CSV table of C-alpha atoms in Angstrom, one decimal:
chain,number,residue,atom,x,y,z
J,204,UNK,CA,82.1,95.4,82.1
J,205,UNK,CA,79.8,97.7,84.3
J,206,UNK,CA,79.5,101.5,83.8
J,207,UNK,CA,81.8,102.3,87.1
J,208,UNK,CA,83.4,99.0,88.0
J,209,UNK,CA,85.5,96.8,85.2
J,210,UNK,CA,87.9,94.2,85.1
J,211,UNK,CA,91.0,94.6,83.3
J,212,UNK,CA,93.4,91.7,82.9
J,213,UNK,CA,96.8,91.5,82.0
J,214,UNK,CA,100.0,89.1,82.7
J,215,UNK,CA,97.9,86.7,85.2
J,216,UNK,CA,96.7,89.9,87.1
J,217,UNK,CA,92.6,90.9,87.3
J,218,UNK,CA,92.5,94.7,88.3
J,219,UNK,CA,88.9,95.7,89.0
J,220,UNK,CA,88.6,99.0,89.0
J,221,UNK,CA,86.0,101.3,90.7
J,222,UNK,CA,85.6,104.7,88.1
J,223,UNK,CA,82.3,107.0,90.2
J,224,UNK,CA,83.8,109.8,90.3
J,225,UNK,CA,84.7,111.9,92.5
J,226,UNK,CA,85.3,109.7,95.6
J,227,UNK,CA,83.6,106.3,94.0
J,228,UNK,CA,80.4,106.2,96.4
J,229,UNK,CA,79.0,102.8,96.5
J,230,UNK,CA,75.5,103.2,95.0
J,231,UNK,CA,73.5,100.0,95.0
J,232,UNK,CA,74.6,100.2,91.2
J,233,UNK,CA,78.8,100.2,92.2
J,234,UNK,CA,77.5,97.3,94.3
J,235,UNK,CA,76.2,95.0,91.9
J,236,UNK,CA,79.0,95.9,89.2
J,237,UNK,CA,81.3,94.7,91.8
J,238,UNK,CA,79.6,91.1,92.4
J,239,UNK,CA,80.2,90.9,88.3
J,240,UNK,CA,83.9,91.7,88.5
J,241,UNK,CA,84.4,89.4,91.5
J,242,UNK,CA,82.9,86.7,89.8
J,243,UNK,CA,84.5,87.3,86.4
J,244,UNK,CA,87.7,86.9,88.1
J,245,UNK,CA,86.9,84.0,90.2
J,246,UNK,CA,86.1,82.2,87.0
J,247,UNK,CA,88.6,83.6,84.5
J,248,UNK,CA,91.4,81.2,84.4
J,249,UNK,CA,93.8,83.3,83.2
J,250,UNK,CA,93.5,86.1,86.5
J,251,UNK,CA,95.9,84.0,88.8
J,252,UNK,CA,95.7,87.1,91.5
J,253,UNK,CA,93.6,90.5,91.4
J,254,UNK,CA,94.0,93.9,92.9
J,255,UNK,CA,91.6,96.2,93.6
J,256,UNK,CA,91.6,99.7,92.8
J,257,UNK,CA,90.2,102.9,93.4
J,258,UNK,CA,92.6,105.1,90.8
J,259,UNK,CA,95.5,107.8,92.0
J,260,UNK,CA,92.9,109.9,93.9
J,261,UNK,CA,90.6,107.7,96.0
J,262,UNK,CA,90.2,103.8,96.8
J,263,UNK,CA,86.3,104.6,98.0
J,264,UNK,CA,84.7,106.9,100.5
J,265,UNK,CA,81.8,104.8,101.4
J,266,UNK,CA,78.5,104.1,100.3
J,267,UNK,CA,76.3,106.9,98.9
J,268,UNK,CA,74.6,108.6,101.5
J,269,UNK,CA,71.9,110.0,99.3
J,270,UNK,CA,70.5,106.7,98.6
J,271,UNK,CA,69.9,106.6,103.1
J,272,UNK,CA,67.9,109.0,103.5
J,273,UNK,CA,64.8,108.3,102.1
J,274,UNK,CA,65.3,104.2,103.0
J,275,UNK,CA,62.6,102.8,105.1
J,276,UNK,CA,63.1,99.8,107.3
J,277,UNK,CA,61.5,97.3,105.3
J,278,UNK,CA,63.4,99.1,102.4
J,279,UNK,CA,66.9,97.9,104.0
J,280,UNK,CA,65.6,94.5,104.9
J,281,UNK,CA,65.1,93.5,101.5
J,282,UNK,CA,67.9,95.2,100.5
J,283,UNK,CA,70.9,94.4,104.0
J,284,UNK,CA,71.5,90.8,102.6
J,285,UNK,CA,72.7,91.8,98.7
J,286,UNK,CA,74.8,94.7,100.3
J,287,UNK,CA,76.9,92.2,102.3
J,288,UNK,CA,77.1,89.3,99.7
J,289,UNK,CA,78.3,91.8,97.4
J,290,UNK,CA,81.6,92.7,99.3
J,291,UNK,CA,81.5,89.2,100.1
J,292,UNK,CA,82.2,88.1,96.3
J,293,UNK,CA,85.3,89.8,97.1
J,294,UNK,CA,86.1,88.1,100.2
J,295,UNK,CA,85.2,84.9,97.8
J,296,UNK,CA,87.5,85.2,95.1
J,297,UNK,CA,89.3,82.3,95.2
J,298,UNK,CA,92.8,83.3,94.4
J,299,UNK,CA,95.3,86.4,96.1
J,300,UNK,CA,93.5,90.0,96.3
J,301,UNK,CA,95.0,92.7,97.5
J,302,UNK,CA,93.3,96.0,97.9
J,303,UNK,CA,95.6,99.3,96.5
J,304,UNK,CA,94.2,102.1,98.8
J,305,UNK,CA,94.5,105.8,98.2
J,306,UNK,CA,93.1,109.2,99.8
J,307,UNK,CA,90.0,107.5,101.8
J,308,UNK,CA,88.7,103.8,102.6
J,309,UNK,CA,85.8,104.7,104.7
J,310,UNK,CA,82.6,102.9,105.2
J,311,UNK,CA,81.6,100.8,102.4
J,312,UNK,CA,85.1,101.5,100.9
J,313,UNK,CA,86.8,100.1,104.4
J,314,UNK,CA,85.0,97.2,104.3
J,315,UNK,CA,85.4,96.4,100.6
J,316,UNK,CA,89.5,96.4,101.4
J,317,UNK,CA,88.7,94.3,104.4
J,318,UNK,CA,87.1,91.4,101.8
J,319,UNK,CA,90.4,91.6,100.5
J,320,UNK,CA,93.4,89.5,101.4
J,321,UNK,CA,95.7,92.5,101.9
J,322,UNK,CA,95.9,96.1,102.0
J,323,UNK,CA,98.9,98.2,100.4
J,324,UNK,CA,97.9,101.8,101.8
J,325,UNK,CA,99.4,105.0,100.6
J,326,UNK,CA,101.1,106.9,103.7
J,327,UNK,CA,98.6,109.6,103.1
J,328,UNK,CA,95.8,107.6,102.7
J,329,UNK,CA,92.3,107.7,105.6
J,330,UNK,CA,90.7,104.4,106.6
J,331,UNK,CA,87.7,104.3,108.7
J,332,UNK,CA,84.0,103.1,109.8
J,333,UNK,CA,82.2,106.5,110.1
J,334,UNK,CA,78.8,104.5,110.0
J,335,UNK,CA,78.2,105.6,113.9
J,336,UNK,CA,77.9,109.3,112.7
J,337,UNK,CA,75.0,108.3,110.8
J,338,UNK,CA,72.9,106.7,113.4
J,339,UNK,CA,73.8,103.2,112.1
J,340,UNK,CA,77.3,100.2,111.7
J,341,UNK,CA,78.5,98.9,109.3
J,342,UNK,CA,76.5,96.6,107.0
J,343,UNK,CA,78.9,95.1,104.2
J,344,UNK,CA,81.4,93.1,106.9
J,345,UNK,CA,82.9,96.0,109.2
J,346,UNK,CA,82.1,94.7,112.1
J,347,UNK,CA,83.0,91.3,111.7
J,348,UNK,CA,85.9,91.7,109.4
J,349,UNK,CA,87.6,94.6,111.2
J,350,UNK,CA,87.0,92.3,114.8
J,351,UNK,CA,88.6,88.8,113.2
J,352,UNK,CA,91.6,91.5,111.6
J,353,UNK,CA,93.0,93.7,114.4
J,354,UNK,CA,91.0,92.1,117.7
J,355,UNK,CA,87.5,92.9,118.8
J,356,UNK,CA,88.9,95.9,121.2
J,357,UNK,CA,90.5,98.0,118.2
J,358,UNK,CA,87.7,97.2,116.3
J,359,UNK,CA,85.2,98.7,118.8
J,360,UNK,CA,87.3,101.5,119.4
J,361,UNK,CA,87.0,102.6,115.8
J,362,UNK,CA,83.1,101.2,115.3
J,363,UNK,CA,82.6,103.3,118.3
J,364,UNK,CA,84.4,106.3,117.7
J,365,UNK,CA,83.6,106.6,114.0
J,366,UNK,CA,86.8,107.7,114.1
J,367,UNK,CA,89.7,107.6,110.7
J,368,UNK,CA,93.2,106.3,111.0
J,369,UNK,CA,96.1,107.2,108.9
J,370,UNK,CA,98.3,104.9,107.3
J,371,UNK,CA,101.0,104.6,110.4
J,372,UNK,CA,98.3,103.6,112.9
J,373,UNK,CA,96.3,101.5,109.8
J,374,UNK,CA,99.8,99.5,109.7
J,375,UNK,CA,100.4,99.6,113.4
J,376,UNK,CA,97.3,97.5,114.0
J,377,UNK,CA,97.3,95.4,111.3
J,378,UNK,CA,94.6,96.9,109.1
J,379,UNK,CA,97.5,98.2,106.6
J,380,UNK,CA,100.1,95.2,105.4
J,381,UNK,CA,102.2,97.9,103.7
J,382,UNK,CA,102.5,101.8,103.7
J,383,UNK,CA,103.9,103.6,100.6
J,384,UNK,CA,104.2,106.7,98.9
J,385,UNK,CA,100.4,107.3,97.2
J,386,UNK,CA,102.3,107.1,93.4
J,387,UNK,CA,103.6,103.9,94.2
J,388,UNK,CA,100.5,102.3,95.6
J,389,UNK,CA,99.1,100.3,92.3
J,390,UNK,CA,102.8,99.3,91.5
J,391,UNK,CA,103.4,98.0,94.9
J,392,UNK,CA,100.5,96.2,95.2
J,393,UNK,CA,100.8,94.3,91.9
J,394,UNK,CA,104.4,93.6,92.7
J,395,UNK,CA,102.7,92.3,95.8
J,396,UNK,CA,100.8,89.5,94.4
J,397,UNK,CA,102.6,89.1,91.0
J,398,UNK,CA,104.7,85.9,92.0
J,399,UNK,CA,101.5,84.1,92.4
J,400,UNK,CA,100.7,84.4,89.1
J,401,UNK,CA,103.3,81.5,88.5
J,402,UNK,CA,102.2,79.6,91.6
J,403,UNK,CA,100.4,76.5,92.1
J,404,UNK,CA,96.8,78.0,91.8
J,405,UNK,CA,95.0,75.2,93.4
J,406,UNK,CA,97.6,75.0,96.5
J,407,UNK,CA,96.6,78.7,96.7
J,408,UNK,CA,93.0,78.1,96.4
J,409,UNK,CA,92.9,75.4,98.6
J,410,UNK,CA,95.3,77.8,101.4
J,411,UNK,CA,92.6,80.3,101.1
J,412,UNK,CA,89.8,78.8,101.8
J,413,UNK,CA,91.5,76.7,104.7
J,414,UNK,CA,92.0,79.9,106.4
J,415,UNK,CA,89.0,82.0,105.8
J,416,UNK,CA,87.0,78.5,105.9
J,417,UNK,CA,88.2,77.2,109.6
J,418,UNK,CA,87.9,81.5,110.9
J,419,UNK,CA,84.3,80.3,110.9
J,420,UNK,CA,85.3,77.1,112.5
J,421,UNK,CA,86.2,75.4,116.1
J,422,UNK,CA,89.4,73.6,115.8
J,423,UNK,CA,89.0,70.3,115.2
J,424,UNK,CA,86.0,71.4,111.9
J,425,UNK,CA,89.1,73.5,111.0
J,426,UNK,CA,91.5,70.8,111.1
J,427,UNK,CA,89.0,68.2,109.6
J,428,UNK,CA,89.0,70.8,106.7
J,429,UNK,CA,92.7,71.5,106.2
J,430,UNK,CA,93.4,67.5,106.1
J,431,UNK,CA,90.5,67.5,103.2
J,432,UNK,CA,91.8,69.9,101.0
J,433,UNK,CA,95.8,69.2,102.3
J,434,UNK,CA,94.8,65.3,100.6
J,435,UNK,CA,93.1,66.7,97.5
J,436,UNK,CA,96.1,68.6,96.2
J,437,UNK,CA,97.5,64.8,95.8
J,438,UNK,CA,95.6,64.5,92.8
J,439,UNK,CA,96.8,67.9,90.7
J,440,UNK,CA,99.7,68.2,88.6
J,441,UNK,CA,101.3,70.7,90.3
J,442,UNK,CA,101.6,68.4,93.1
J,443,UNK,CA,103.5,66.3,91.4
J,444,UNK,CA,105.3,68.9,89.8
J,445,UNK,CA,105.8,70.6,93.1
J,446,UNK,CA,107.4,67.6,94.7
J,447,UNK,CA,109.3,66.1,91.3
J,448,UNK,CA,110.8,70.2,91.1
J,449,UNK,CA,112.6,69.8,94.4
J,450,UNK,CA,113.7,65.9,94.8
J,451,UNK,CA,115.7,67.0,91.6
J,452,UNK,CA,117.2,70.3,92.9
J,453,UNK,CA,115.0,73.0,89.8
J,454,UNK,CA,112.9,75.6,90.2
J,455,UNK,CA,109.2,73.8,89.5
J,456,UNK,CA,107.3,75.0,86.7
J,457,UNK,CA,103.5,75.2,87.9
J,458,UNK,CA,100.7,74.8,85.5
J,459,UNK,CA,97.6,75.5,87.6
J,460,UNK,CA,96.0,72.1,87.1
């Protein structure tokens, strides 16, 4: 696909890969190549779940600092708003993602796992928002991802500090889902979303974007949205399936329609 980020399918599962070595910076080029892949698998209908991956060494150390120091203000202006929708494509991807971390997630590479919907992290692995060290915050989501995901005091405490956080703390406060040995981290986080890839893909869809969708929300618009898409699923296949499956006592057999 791109020249460091592709897509590789296979059995229902999109892997986008990041390949910049040596710790996968996120240039403005890594960026862009990533709002392809996302998109690729949003509409590819034969990706039922993805996983993102940074390889055996390193999910992604952040963005590249080079690129920082000769910004001007009006530079970043023009330039802030595709930086976030980017990671946001992630966060967009309309069916499971799960981010399969090793070595560092800092920075940009934190906040590209937070767009995801989970985080299998290998127990040697550093997560972090250094941003503070650099005179600036985080600009792709950390601060608002990080605060909805482990509570707005964590999330200050590690804006704040700059500080990293291994993988027992990462799991401790809920910015790690599972910890495993580093050459188990790609395998476990495929096993992770692989029975979705027989699952009712519009239930899933629909699941998704009631819970990212009413995060945004008071109650009652969140509500009002989960009884929208709750009464749309009556007119899919896999509703009927679904339902038809378990009057009879069988396992169903979704088709994604």
């Amino acid at each position: 696909m791109g020249e460091f980020v592709r897509l590789e399918v296979a059995d229902g599962i999109g892997t986008i890969r990041l390949e910049r070595p040596p710790m996968n910076a996120l240039n403005t080029q890594v960026q862009e190549e990533l709002r392809e892949a996302a998109q690729a698998a949003s509409g590819d209908q034969s990706v039922r779940a993805v996983v993102v991956w940074g390889g055996e060494k390193v999910f992604a150390a952040g963005a590249d600092i080079t690129e920082f120091t000769s910004v001007t203000y009006p530079d970043m202006v023009a330039r802030a708003g595709a930086l976030s929708s980017a990671f946001d494509a992630v966060a967009r991807i309309p069916k499971p993602v799960v981010a399969a971390i090793t070595g560092y997630a800092l920075g940009g590479g934190c906040e590209l796992a937070l767009a995801c919907d989970w985080r299998v992290v290998a127990e040697d692995a550093k997560l972090g928002q250094p941003e503070i060290k650099l005179g600036i915050i985080p600009g792709a989501g950390g601060t608002q991802r990080l605060a909805r995901l482990v509570g707005p005091a964590r999330a200050k405490d590690l804006i704040f500090s700059g500080r990293m956080v291994d993988s027992a703390e990462a799991l401790r406060i809920g910015l790690a889902d599972r910890v495993v040995p580093a050459a188990e981290v790609l395998e476990a986080a495929i096993a992770l979303v692989r029975p979705f890839t027989t699952g009712p893909a519009l239930a899933l869809r629909a699941a998704k974007q009631a819970i990212d969708g009413g995060l945004s929300m008071d109650l009652a618009a969140g509500l009002a949205l989960e009884s929208h898409l709750f009464a749309g699923l009556f007119a899919t296949d896999d509703r009927v399936e679904g339902t038809t499956a378990f009057v009879e006592k069988r396992k169903p057999k979704f088709t994604g329609r």
